[in-house]
mmCIF file of C-alpha atoms in Angstrom:
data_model
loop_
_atom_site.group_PDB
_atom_site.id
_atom_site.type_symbol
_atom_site.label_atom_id
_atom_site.label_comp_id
_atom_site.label_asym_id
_atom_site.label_seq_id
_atom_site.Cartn_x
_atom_site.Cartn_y
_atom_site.Cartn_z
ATOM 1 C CA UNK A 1 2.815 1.983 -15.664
ATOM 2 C CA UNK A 2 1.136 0.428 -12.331
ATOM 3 C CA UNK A 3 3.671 0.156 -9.324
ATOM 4 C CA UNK A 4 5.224 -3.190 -8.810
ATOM 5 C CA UNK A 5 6.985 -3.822 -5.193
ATOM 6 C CA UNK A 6 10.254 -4.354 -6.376
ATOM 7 C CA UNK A 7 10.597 -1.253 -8.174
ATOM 8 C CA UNK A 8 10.177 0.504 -4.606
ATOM 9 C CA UNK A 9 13.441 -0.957 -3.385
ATOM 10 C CA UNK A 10 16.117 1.968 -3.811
ATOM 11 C CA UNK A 11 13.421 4.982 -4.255
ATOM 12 C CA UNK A 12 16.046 8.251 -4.910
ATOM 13 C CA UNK A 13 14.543 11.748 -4.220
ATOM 14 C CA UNK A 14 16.586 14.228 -6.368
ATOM 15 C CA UNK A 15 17.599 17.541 -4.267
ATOM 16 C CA UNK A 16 19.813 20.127 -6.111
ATOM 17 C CA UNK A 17 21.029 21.253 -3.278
ATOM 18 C CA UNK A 18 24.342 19.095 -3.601
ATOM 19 C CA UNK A 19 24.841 19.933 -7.424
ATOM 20 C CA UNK A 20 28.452 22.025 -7.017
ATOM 21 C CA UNK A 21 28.369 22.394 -10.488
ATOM 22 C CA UNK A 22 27.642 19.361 -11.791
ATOM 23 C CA UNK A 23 24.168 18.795 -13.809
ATOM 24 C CA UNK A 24 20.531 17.513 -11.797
ATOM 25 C CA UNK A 25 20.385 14.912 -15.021
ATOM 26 C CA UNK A 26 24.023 13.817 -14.654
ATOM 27 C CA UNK A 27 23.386 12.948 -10.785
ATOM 28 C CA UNK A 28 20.333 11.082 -11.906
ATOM 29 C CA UNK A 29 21.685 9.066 -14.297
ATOM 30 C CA UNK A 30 25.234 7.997 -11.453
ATOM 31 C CA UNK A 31 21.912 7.350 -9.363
ATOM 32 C CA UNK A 32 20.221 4.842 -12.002
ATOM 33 C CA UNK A 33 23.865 3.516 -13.003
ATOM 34 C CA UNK A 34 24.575 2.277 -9.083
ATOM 35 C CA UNK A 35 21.077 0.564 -8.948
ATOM 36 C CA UNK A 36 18.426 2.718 -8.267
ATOM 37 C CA UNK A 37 14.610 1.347 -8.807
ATOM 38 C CA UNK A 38 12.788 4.294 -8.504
ATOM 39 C CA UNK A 39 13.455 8.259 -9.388
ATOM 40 C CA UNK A 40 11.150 10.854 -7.483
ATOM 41 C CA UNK A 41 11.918 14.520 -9.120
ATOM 42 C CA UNK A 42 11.471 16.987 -6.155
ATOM 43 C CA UNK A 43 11.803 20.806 -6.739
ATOM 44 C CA UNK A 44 10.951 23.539 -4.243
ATOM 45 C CA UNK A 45 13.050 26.763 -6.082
ATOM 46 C CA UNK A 46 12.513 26.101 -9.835
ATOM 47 C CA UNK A 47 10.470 27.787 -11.997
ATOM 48 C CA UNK A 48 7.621 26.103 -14.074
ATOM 49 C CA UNK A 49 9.384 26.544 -17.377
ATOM 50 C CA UNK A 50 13.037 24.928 -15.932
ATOM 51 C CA UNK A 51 11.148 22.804 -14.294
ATOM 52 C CA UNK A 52 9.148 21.283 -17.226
ATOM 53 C CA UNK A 53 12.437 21.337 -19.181
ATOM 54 C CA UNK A 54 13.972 19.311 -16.247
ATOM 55 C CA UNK A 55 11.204 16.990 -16.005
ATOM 56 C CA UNK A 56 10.628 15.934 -19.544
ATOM 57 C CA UNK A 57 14.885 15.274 -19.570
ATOM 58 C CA UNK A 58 15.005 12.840 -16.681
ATOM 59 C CA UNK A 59 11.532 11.698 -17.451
ATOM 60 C CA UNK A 60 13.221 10.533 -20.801
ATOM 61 C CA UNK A 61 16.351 8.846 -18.809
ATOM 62 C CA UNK A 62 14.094 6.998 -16.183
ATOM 63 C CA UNK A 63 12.204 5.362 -19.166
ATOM 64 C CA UNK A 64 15.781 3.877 -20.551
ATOM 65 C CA UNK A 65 16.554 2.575 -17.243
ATOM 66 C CA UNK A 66 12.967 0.976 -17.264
ATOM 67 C CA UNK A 67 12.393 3.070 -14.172
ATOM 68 C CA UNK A 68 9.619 4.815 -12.754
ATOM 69 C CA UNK A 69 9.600 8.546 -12.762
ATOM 70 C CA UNK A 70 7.430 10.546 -10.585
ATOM 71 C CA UNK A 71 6.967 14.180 -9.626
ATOM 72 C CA UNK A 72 6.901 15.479 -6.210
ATOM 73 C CA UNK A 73 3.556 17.381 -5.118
ATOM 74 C CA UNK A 74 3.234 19.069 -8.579
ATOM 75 C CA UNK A 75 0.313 17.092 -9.840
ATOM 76 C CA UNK A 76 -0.354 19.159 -13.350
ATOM 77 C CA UNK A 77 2.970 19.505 -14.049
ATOM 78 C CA UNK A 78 3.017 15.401 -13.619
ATOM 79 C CA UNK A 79 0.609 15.653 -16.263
ATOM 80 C CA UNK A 80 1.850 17.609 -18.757
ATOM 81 C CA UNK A 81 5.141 15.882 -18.984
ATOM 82 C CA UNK A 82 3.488 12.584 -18.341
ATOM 83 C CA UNK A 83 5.197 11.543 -15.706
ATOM 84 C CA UNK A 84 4.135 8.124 -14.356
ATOM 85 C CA UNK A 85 2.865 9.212 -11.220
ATOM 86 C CA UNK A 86 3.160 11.663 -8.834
ATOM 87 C CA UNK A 87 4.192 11.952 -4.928
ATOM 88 C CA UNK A 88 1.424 14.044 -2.626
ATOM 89 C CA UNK A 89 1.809 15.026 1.289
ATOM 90 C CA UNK A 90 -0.232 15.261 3.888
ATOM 91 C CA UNK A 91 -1.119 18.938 2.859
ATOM 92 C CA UNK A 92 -1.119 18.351 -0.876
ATOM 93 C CA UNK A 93 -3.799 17.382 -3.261
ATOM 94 C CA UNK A 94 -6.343 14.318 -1.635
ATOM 95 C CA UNK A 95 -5.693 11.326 -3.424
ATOM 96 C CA UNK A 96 -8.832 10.663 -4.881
ATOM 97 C CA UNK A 97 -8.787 14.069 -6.371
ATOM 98 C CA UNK A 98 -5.191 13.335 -8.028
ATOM 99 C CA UNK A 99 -6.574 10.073 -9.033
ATOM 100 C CA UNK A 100 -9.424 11.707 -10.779
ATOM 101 C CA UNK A 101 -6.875 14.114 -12.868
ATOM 102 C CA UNK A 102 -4.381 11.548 -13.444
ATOM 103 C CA UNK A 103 -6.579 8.285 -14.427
ATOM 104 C CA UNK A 104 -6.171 4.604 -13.488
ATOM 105 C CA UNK A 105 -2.858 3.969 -14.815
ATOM 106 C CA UNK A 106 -0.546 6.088 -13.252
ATOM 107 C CA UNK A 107 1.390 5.684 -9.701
ATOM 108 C CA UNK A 108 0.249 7.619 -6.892
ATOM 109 C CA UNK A 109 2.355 7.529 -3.748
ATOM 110 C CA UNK A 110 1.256 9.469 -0.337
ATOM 111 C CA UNK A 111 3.381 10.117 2.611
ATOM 112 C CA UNK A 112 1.608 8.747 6.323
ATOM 113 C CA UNK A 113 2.365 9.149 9.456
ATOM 114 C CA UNK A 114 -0.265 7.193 11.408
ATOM 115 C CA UNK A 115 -2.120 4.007 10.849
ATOM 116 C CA UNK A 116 -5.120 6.461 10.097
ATOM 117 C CA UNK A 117 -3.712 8.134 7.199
ATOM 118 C CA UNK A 118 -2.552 5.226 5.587
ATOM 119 C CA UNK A 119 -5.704 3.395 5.690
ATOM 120 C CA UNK A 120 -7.276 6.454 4.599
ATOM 121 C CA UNK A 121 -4.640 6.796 1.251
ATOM 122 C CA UNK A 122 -5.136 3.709 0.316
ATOM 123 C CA UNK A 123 -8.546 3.930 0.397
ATOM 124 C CA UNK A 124 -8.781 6.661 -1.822
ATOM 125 C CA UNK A 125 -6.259 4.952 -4.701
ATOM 126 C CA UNK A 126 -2.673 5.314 -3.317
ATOM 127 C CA UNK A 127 -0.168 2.712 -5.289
ATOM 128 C CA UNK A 128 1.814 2.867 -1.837
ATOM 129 C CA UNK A 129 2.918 4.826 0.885
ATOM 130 C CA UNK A 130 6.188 6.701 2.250
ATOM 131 C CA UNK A 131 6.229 6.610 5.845
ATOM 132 C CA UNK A 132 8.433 8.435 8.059
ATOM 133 C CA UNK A 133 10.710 10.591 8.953
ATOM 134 C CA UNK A 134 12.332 6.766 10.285
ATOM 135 C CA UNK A 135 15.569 8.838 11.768
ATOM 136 C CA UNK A 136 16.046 12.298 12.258
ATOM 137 C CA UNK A 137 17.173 14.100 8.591
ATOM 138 C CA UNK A 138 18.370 17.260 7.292
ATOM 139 C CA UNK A 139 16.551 17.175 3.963
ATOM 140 C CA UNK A 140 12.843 18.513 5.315
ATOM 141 C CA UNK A 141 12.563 20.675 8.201
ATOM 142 C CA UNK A 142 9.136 20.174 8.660
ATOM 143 C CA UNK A 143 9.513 16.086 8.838
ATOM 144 C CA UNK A 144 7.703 14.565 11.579
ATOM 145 C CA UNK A 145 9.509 11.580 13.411
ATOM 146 C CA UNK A 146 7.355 8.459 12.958
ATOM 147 C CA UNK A 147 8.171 5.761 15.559
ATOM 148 C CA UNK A 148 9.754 1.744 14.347
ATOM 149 C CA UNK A 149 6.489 0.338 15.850
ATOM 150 C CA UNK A 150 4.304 2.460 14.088
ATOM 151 C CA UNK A 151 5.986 1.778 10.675
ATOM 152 C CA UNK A 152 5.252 -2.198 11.636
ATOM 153 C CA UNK A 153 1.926 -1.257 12.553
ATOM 154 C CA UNK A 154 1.262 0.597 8.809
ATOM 155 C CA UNK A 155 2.510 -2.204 6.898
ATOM 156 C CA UNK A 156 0.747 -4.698 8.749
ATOM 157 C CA UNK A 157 -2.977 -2.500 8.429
ATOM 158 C CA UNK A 158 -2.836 -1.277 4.738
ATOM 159 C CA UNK A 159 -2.256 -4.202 1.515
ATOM 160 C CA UNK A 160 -0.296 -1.598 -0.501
ATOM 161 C CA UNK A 161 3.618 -1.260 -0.602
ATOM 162 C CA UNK A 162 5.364 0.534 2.316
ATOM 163 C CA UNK A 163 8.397 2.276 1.805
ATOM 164 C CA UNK A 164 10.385 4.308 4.724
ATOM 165 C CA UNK A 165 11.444 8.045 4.167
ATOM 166 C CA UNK A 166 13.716 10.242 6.349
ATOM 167 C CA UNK A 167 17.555 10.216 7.386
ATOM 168 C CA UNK A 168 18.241 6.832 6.344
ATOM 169 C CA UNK A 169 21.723 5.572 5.483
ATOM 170 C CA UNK A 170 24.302 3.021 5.103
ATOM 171 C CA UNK A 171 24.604 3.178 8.828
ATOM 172 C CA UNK A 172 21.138 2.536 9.682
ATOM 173 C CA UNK A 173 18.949 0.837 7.403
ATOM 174 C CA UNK A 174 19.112 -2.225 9.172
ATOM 175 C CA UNK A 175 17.486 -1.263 11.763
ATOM 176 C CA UNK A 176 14.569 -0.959 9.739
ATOM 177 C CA UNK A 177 14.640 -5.065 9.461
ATOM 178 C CA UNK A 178 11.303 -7.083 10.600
ATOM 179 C CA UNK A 179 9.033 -4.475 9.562
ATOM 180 C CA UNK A 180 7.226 -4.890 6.654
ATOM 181 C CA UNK A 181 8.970 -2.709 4.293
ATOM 182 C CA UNK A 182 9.511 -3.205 0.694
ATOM 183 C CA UNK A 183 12.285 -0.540 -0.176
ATOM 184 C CA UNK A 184 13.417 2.879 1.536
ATOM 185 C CA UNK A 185 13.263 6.748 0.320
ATOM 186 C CA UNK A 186 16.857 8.540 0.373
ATOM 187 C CA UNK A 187 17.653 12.071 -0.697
ATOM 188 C CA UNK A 188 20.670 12.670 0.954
ATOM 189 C CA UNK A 189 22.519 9.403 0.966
ATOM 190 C CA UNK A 190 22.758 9.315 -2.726
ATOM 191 C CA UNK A 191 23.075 12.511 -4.125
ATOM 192 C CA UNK A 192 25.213 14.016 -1.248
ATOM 193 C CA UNK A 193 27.862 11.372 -1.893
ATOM 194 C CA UNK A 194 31.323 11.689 -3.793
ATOM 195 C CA UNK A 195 30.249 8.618 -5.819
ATOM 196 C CA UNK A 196 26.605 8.207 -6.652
ATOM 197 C CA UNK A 197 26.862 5.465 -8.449
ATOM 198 C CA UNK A 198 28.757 3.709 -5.905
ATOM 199 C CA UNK A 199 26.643 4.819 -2.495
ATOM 200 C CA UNK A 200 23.348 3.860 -4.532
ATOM 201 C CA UNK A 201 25.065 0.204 -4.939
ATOM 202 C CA UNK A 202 25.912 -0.227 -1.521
ATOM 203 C CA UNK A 203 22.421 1.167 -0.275
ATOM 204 C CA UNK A 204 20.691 -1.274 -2.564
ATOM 205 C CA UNK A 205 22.253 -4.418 -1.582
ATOM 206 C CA UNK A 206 21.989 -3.061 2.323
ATOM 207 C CA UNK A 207 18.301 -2.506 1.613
ATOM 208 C CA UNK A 208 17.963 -6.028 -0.026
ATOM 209 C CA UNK A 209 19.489 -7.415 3.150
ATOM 210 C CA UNK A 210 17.218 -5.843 5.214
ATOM 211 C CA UNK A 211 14.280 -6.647 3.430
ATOM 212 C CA UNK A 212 14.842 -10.569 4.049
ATOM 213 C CA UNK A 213 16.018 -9.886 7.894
#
């Protein structure tokens, strides 16, 4: 599966952290229900076995939803479940070394910060970038804040998608209008809502407004 632009409109990072006993797969599929294009599996506690349980599950739903499915940072786990791609950072695996375990066919999406590094990922094979943190956010401690004019400035240098990561909501995605963005990254303001389904809706029409502004 090669990455089309449109499926990078409503990208939804999964984060456990707002579970309360409900089910990582259930949240997923409230996620896909309400609109979302694209599902990024992230995991920081799990162990490899849960993990690969988890991933070939959602992995499974993605694919009925005709949705892409990707794996945070975890590039051979990516492989054995055969995800369709995988995310990297900064620090992570260098693209062209994930491109060289994954093959051609399968999405590779880097986060940037600077015009540098996202010249330099898409050199190397990136299928598009995440850029940001846009706003402050709660969700990564470590997230760098990446200015407005430097997320215009990366989607004017590089050919490949842009997609902006990092405390964005209902409140203030439109600010991210006139840029040069294709879709935005939220943990956050899907999966710590009462309704999923419903706040992934109402982020994807927002996001399709701001698009076209």
């Amino acid at each position: 599966m090669k990455c089309d632009k449109k499926d990078l409109l409503l990208y939804a990072v999964t984060d456990r952290s707002w579970l309360d006993g409900d089910t990582l797969y259930h949240q997923v599929e409230q996620a896909l229900k309400g609109g979302a294009t694209f599902i990024q599996l992230r995991e920081k506690k799990l162990d490899e076995e849960a993990f690969l349980a988890e991933a070939k599950e959602i992995k499974e739903l993605c694919k009925a939803y005709r949705v892409p499915f990707v794996i945070n940072d975890k590039v051979e786990l990516a492989l054995a479940v055969d995800a369709d791609g995988v995310h990297v950072g900064q620090h992570d695996m260098e693209v062209g070394d994930v491109r060289a375990k994954l093959g051609p066919d399968k999405i590779i999406g880097v986060s940037a910060q600077t015009v540098e590094q996202a010249l330099l990922a898409q050199k190397h094979g990136a299928d598009y970038l995440g850029v940001g943190a846009v706003f402050a956010t709660g969700s990564k401690s470590d997230a760098v804040e990446v200015s407005h004019e430097t997320v215009k400035a990366i989607c004017e240098a590089v050919d490949i998608p842009v997609i902006a990561i990092g405390g964005i909501s209902k409140k203030n995605v439109m600010q991210l209008s006139g840029k040069g963005l294709c879709g935005i990254a939220v943990i956050s303001a899907i999966f710590a809502a009462d309704d999923i389904e419903q706040a992934a809706r109402e982020l994807k029409e927002m996001t399709e407004q701001m698009i076209k502004g």
